Amino acid sequence: MANTWGYGAMTNSLGDIQNAKAIIIFGANPAVNHPVGFQHFLKAKERNNAQLIVIDPRFTKTAAKADLFAQIRPGTDIAFMYGMLNIIFANGWEDKKYIDGRVYGMDDIRKEAAKWSAEKVADVTGVSAEKLIQITRVYAKSNPGTLIWAMGLTQHTTGTGNTRLAPILQLALGNVGVEGGGTNILRGHDNVQGATDMGCLADNLPGYYGLGEGSWKYFAKSWGIDYEWLVGRFKAKEWMSKKGFSLARWYAGVLAGKPGEDAIHNADTNLKALVVLGNGITSISQQAKVKEALDNLEMIVLADPFVNEAAILTDKKDDVFLLPAATQFETSGYVVATNRSAQWRYQVVEPLYESKPDQEIMFELAKKLGFYDEFTKAMLLEETPDGKIAQVAGKTTFVWPDDATNEIARIIKTIGLTGWTAERIKKHTDNWHMFDEVTGRGFGPMKGEYYGLPWPCWTKTHSGSPVLYNTNIPVSEGGMGFRNRFGMEHNGVSQMAAESVSVKGSKIKGGHPEITKANIEAVLGIKLTDKEKEIMGANWKVDNSNLIVKKCMEAGIAPYGNARARAIVWTFPDQIPMHREPLHSSRTDLAKEFPSFADKPNHYRVDTKYVSLQQSKDFAKEFPTNLITGRLVNLNGAGVENRASKYLAALTPEMFCDIHPDLAHEHGIRDGGMMWIHSPEGTKIKVKAKFSFSVNPDRIFIPFHFAGFFQGEDRTGNFPEGTKPYASGESAGTVTNYGYDIITQIPETKGGLCRVEKA
Ligand SMILES: Nc1nc2c(c(=O)[nH]1)N[C@H]1C(S)=C(S)[C@@H](COP(=O)(O)OP(=O)(O)OC[C@H]3O[C@@H](n4cnc5c(=O)[nH]c(N)nc54)[C@H](O)[C@@H]3O)O[C@H]1N2
Ligand SMILES: Nc1nc2c(c(=O)[nH]1)N[C@H]1C(S)=C(S)[C@@H](COP(=O)(O)OP(=O)(O)OC[C@H]3O[C@@H](n4cnc5c(=O)[nH]c(N)nc54)[C@H](O)[C@@H]3O)O[C@H]1N2
Ligand SMILES: [Mo]
């Protein structure tokens, strides 16, 4: 949740969706993209007669199962949600007690919502006023309601605004912190939650620790290495605290300085080499620039079980290395599910042929670069009872992956991974038949624990937390308030939860700050011994003695505080979420009324255009059709894994475009005929037309699972012998438009324009 944990994990779980009385889905298509998880949605309908509401620009397979469906114009969800909020407030359907006790800033939301009459919303979103009112009534009146989103909300310049307003809608209805409620983000890749938790992001360290000196020093200590040595790995110390390039725009780091390219801020040097574990290259926007960047690199290393199609896209002939990475079946370790729970994976087979698991590839690289000892040392260390870091007695070699798992549990306190020891996670996986499908509660040997110990799992005996922010159960069983991360007060208003909001069984009444060494005695009403004072860390996040967490558990409180969820983020360009038209909007009139953000210099090191590009011309005149991209059930991501399967490829042997017959007819395009899609970037792709009524005549849909063709050119001759997949085609990313989220920089692949033409 954007305003508390910072990133999009599920607050509840897939099983818990069965407890919902209403389910509203914004921009997700789980019938196709989470077909196993979608069974819980269908069971909610069976068990509770839950009302399923789908908001999507396309009539999807999920929409086909819905009770109510709104076919929204891409990029207008904020207007739609404000329309809902306006109706909720006007009818007094909001949960006043909840808002008073646990939320900050709802008055500002109410003011903005008042501007969004159902008629105005209808004009902006294309959804009728009656439909909006009907959806709002059904959703607001069926408690608890769960709110689901995925890429249809995030992949916009306003993605962050979308993913803030959705939780605000839930807060207004008192739907957060209850079973059957919450904001439940259907995450993407296998273990994407774990990857995010482990710092695979350009703006933080593992566990969402910041990039400040304090965090680096905590990690240096925890890794048992010299802080100054770490500093020495950087060009200069200042670079330790700067955000890196993001995957979305790494190519800008190569192309900067060429005419027309965005400027970069990278210590006066361009990027020269690219090392890829997995993909992300043929699946991002601006493939023409990606290709140019690949061609201009000095070295490319692609570690993948398949041939990464970046190698096919580039004209570069030398210094392109394909490393055969092993798959998940050839190694072991734990992964994290979309609801923050861990599961162990046992190795199925030894790595085949000369392939190596990713960690072996990284170990070899660390050896060659001369820091293997520093890289692996932490696996030999432990915390001593007096808060020091010491070598485990007699331990000289590590056991993979158990010692890495225990290292993570020892260091990552921010999100509460302390309880995730290798032994415990394995026990959960071994006993997975001993847990309830809906609640995750364990039986028999697993009594008192929830499946996969969903984080925060505060201690080595803690149960895990199945529903975030639930004050109705004790902290020892997963209860908690909202997190205190943004100070004690703002504009003179306390950020603590009200007196009336206490976590069940807590020794403290009402809200309280996060616990530090400085405030622990006052807040908990305890007296520390001199010895305790000596060994305690400055705050719960860096306390190697774990004493703060221990004292908090004794008092029945969460160490991160009991605060208010905030609707206002005072450091963001939009303090409350605001509707802004996509950079390439099909409604030029609305782009004037709801312009994009000011251009953003040094956005993850790249100067990024917003309003200057949006207002530079009437894009809709030349490119009148909305371009929607997304997924198919038989293919995954950039698709090379599945297109290499004869049977999966056979289901969609060619890249295609869903097009309404009326639009097709206007351009003389026939069902099954070839068509061009042109982008405002001046790029184009050639694909097969497929008549479909899932889209309106003002929009088309293309999947992004293909690669191997580039602007009409078949490049599959570049595959090394015997590696060509059964299906190849144009990448959607060749025509998705320029445009990046203002905070996260995710590309605007779900809000852009194009022009179709008969090929
Ligand atoms: N079969 C299969 N499953 C997958 C994947 C896969 O590639 N194939 N990928 C995995 C990954 S990495 C992810 S992130 C998830 C993604 O899962 P989803 O987010 O469900 O995937 P998409 O199909 O990209 O987008 C969802 C829906 O958003 C809609 N949409 C587009 N624009 C808008 C908009 O402006 N507003 C609204 N409300 N909706 C909009 C699209 O029409 C689409 O139906 O799926 C995961 N599961
Ligand atoms: N137009 C458009 N573009 C999009 C999206 C969209 O909706 N529309 N969605 C975006 C999203 S949410 C995502 S997540 C991306 C997905 O795009 P990618 O992440 O680029 O797609 P995948 O095909 O899932 O890439 C995974 C790669 O990892 C390899 N692999 C599998 N197992 C292992 C392993 O154990 N080790 C190593 N080293 N490699 C392995 C696979 O062979 C494959 O090449 O696409 C993004 N791009
Ligand atoms: Mo994803």
Coordinates of N, CA and C in Angstrom, one line a residue, residues 532-599:
E532 N 20.7 -3.3 29.0 CA 19.8 -3.2 27.9 C 20.1 -1.9 27.1
K533 N 20.3 -0.8 27.8 CA 20.5 0.4 27.1 C 21.8 0.3 26.2
E534 N 22.8 -0.4 26.8 CA 24.1 -0.5 26.1 C 24.0 -1.2 24.8
I535 N 23.2 -2.3 24.8 CA 23.2 -3.2 23.6 C 22.1 -2.8 22.6
M536 N 21.2 -2.0 23.0 CA 20.0 -1.7 22.1 C 20.4 -0.8 20.9
G537 N 20.0 -1.1 19.7 CA 20.2 -0.3 18.5 C 19.4 1.0 18.6
A538 N 19.7 1.9 17.7 CA 19.0 3.3 17.7 C 17.5 3.2 17.5
N539 N 17.1 2.3 16.7 CA 15.7 2.1 16.4 C 15.4 0.6 16.0
W540 N 14.2 0.2 16.0 CA 13.8 -1.2 15.7 C 14.4 -1.8 14.4
K541 N 14.6 -0.9 13.4 CA 15.1 -1.3 12.1 C 16.5 -1.7 12.1
V542 N 17.3 -1.2 13.0 CA 18.7 -1.4 13.0 C 19.2 -2.0 14.3
D543 N 18.3 -2.6 15.0 CA 18.6 -3.1 16.4 C 19.1 -4.6 16.4
N544 N 20.4 -4.8 16.3 CA 20.9 -6.1 16.2 C 20.7 -6.9 17.5
S545 N 20.3 -6.2 18.5 CA 20.0 -7.0 19.8 C 18.6 -7.5 19.8
N546 N 17.8 -7.0 18.8 CA 16.4 -7.4 18.7 C 15.6 -7.2 20.0
L547 N 16.1 -6.3 20.9 CA 15.5 -6.1 22.2 C 14.2 -5.2 22.0
I548 N 14.3 -4.3 21.1 CA 13.1 -3.4 20.9 C 11.9 -4.2 20.5
V549 N 12.1 -5.1 19.5 CA 11.0 -6.0 19.1 C 10.5 -6.9 20.2
K550 N 11.5 -7.4 21.0 CA 11.1 -8.2 22.1 C 10.2 -7.5 23.1
K551 N 10.6 -6.3 23.5 CA 9.8 -5.4 24.4 C 8.5 -5.1 23.8
C552 N 8.4 -4.8 22.5 CA 7.2 -4.5 21.9 C 6.2 -5.7 21.9
M553 N 6.8 -6.9 21.6 CA 5.9 -8.1 21.7 C 5.3 -8.3 23.1
E554 N 6.2 -8.0 24.1 CA 5.7 -8.2 25.5 C 4.5 -7.2 25.7
A555 N 4.6 -6.0 25.1 CA 3.6 -5.0 25.3 C 2.4 -5.2 24.3
G556 N 2.5 -6.1 23.4 CA 1.4 -6.4 22.5 C 1.3 -5.3 21.4
I557 N 2.4 -4.7 21.1 CA 2.4 -3.6 20.0 C 3.4 -3.9 18.9
A558 N 3.0 -3.4 17.7 CA 4.0 -3.5 16.5 C 5.0 -2.4 16.7
P559 N 6.3 -2.8 16.5 CA 7.4 -1.8 16.7 C 7.3 -0.6 15.7
Y560 N 6.6 -0.8 14.6 CA 6.6 0.3 13.7 C 5.5 1.4 14.0
G561 N 4.8 1.2 15.1 CA 3.9 2.2 15.6 C 2.4 1.9 15.3
N562 N 1.6 2.8 15.6 CA 0.1 2.7 15.3 C -0.3 4.1 14.9
A563 N -0.3 4.3 13.6 CA -0.4 5.7 13.1 C -1.6 5.8 12.2
R564 N -1.7 6.9 11.4 CA -2.8 7.1 10.4 C -2.3 6.7 9.0
A565 N -3.1 6.2 8.2 CA -2.9 6.1 6.8 C -3.1 7.5 6.2
R566 N -2.2 7.9 5.4 CA -2.3 9.3 4.9 C -2.8 9.3 3.5
A567 N -3.7 10.2 3.2 CA -4.2 10.4 1.9 C -3.4 11.5 1.2
I568 N -2.6 12.3 2.0 CA -1.8 13.3 1.4 C -0.3 12.9 1.5
V569 N 0.4 13.0 0.4 CA 1.8 12.8 0.4 C 2.5 14.1 0.0
W570 N 3.0 14.8 1.1 CA 3.4 16.2 0.9 C 4.7 16.3 0.1
T571 N 5.4 15.2 -0.2 CA 6.6 15.3 -1.0 C 6.3 15.0 -2.5
F572 N 5.1 14.6 -2.9 CA 4.8 14.3 -4.3 C 4.3 15.5 -5.0
P573 N 4.5 15.5 -6.4 CA 4.0 16.7 -7.1 C 2.4 16.8 -7.0
D574 N 1.7 15.7 -6.9 CA 0.3 15.8 -6.6 C 0.1 15.3 -5.1
Q575 N -0.1 16.2 -4.2 CA -0.2 15.8 -2.8 C -1.4 14.9 -2.6
I576 N -2.5 15.1 -3.3 CA -3.5 14.1 -3.3 C -3.6 13.7 -4.8
P577 N -4.0 12.5 -5.1 CA -4.0 12.0 -6.5 C -4.9 12.9 -7.3
M578 N -4.5 13.3 -8.6 CA -5.3 14.1 -9.5 C -5.4 13.4 -10.8
H579 N -6.5 13.6 -11.5 CA -6.6 13.1 -12.8 C -5.7 13.9 -13.7
R580 N -4.9 13.3 -14.5 CA -4.2 13.9 -15.6 C -4.2 13.1 -16.8
E581 N -4.5 13.7 -17.9 CA -4.6 12.9 -19.1 C -3.3 12.2 -19.5
P582 N -3.3 11.0 -20.2 CA -2.1 10.4 -20.6 C -1.3 11.4 -21.5
L583 N 0.0 11.1 -21.6 CA 0.9 12.0 -22.4 C 0.3 12.1 -23.8
H584 N -0.1 11.0 -24.3 CA -0.8 10.9 -25.7 C -2.2 10.6 -25.4
S585 N -3.0 11.7 -25.4 CA -4.4 11.5 -25.1 C -5.3 11.5 -26.3
S586 N -6.4 10.7 -26.3 CA -7.3 10.7 -27.4 C -8.3 11.9 -27.3
R587 N -8.2 12.6 -26.2 CA -9.1 13.8 -26.0 C -8.2 15.0 -25.8
T588 N -7.9 15.7 -26.9 CA -7.1 16.9 -26.8 C -7.7 18.0 -25.9
D589 N -9.0 18.0 -26.0 CA -9.7 19.0 -25.1 C -9.4 18.7 -23.6
L590 N -9.5 17.5 -23.3 CA -9.3 17.1 -21.9 C -7.8 17.3 -21.5
A591 N -6.9 17.0 -22.5 CA -5.5 17.2 -22.2 C -5.2 18.7 -21.8
K592 N -6.0 19.6 -22.4 CA -5.8 21.0 -22.0 C -6.4 21.2 -20.6
E593 N -7.5 20.6 -20.3 CA -8.1 20.8 -19.0 C -7.4 20.1 -17.8
F594 N -6.8 18.9 -18.2 CA -6.1 18.1 -17.2 C -4.7 17.8 -17.7
P595 N -3.9 18.8 -17.8 CA -2.5 18.6 -18.3 C -1.7 17.7 -17.5
S596 N -0.6 17.1 -18.1 CA 0.3 16.2 -17.4 C 1.2 17.1 -16.4
F597 N 2.1 16.4 -15.8 CA 3.0 17.0 -14.8 C 4.0 17.9 -15.5
A598 N 4.7 18.7 -14.7 CA 5.8 19.5 -15.2 C 6.9 18.5 -15.6
D599 N 7.7 18.8 -16.6 CA 8.8 17.9 -17.0 C 9.7 17.6 -15.7

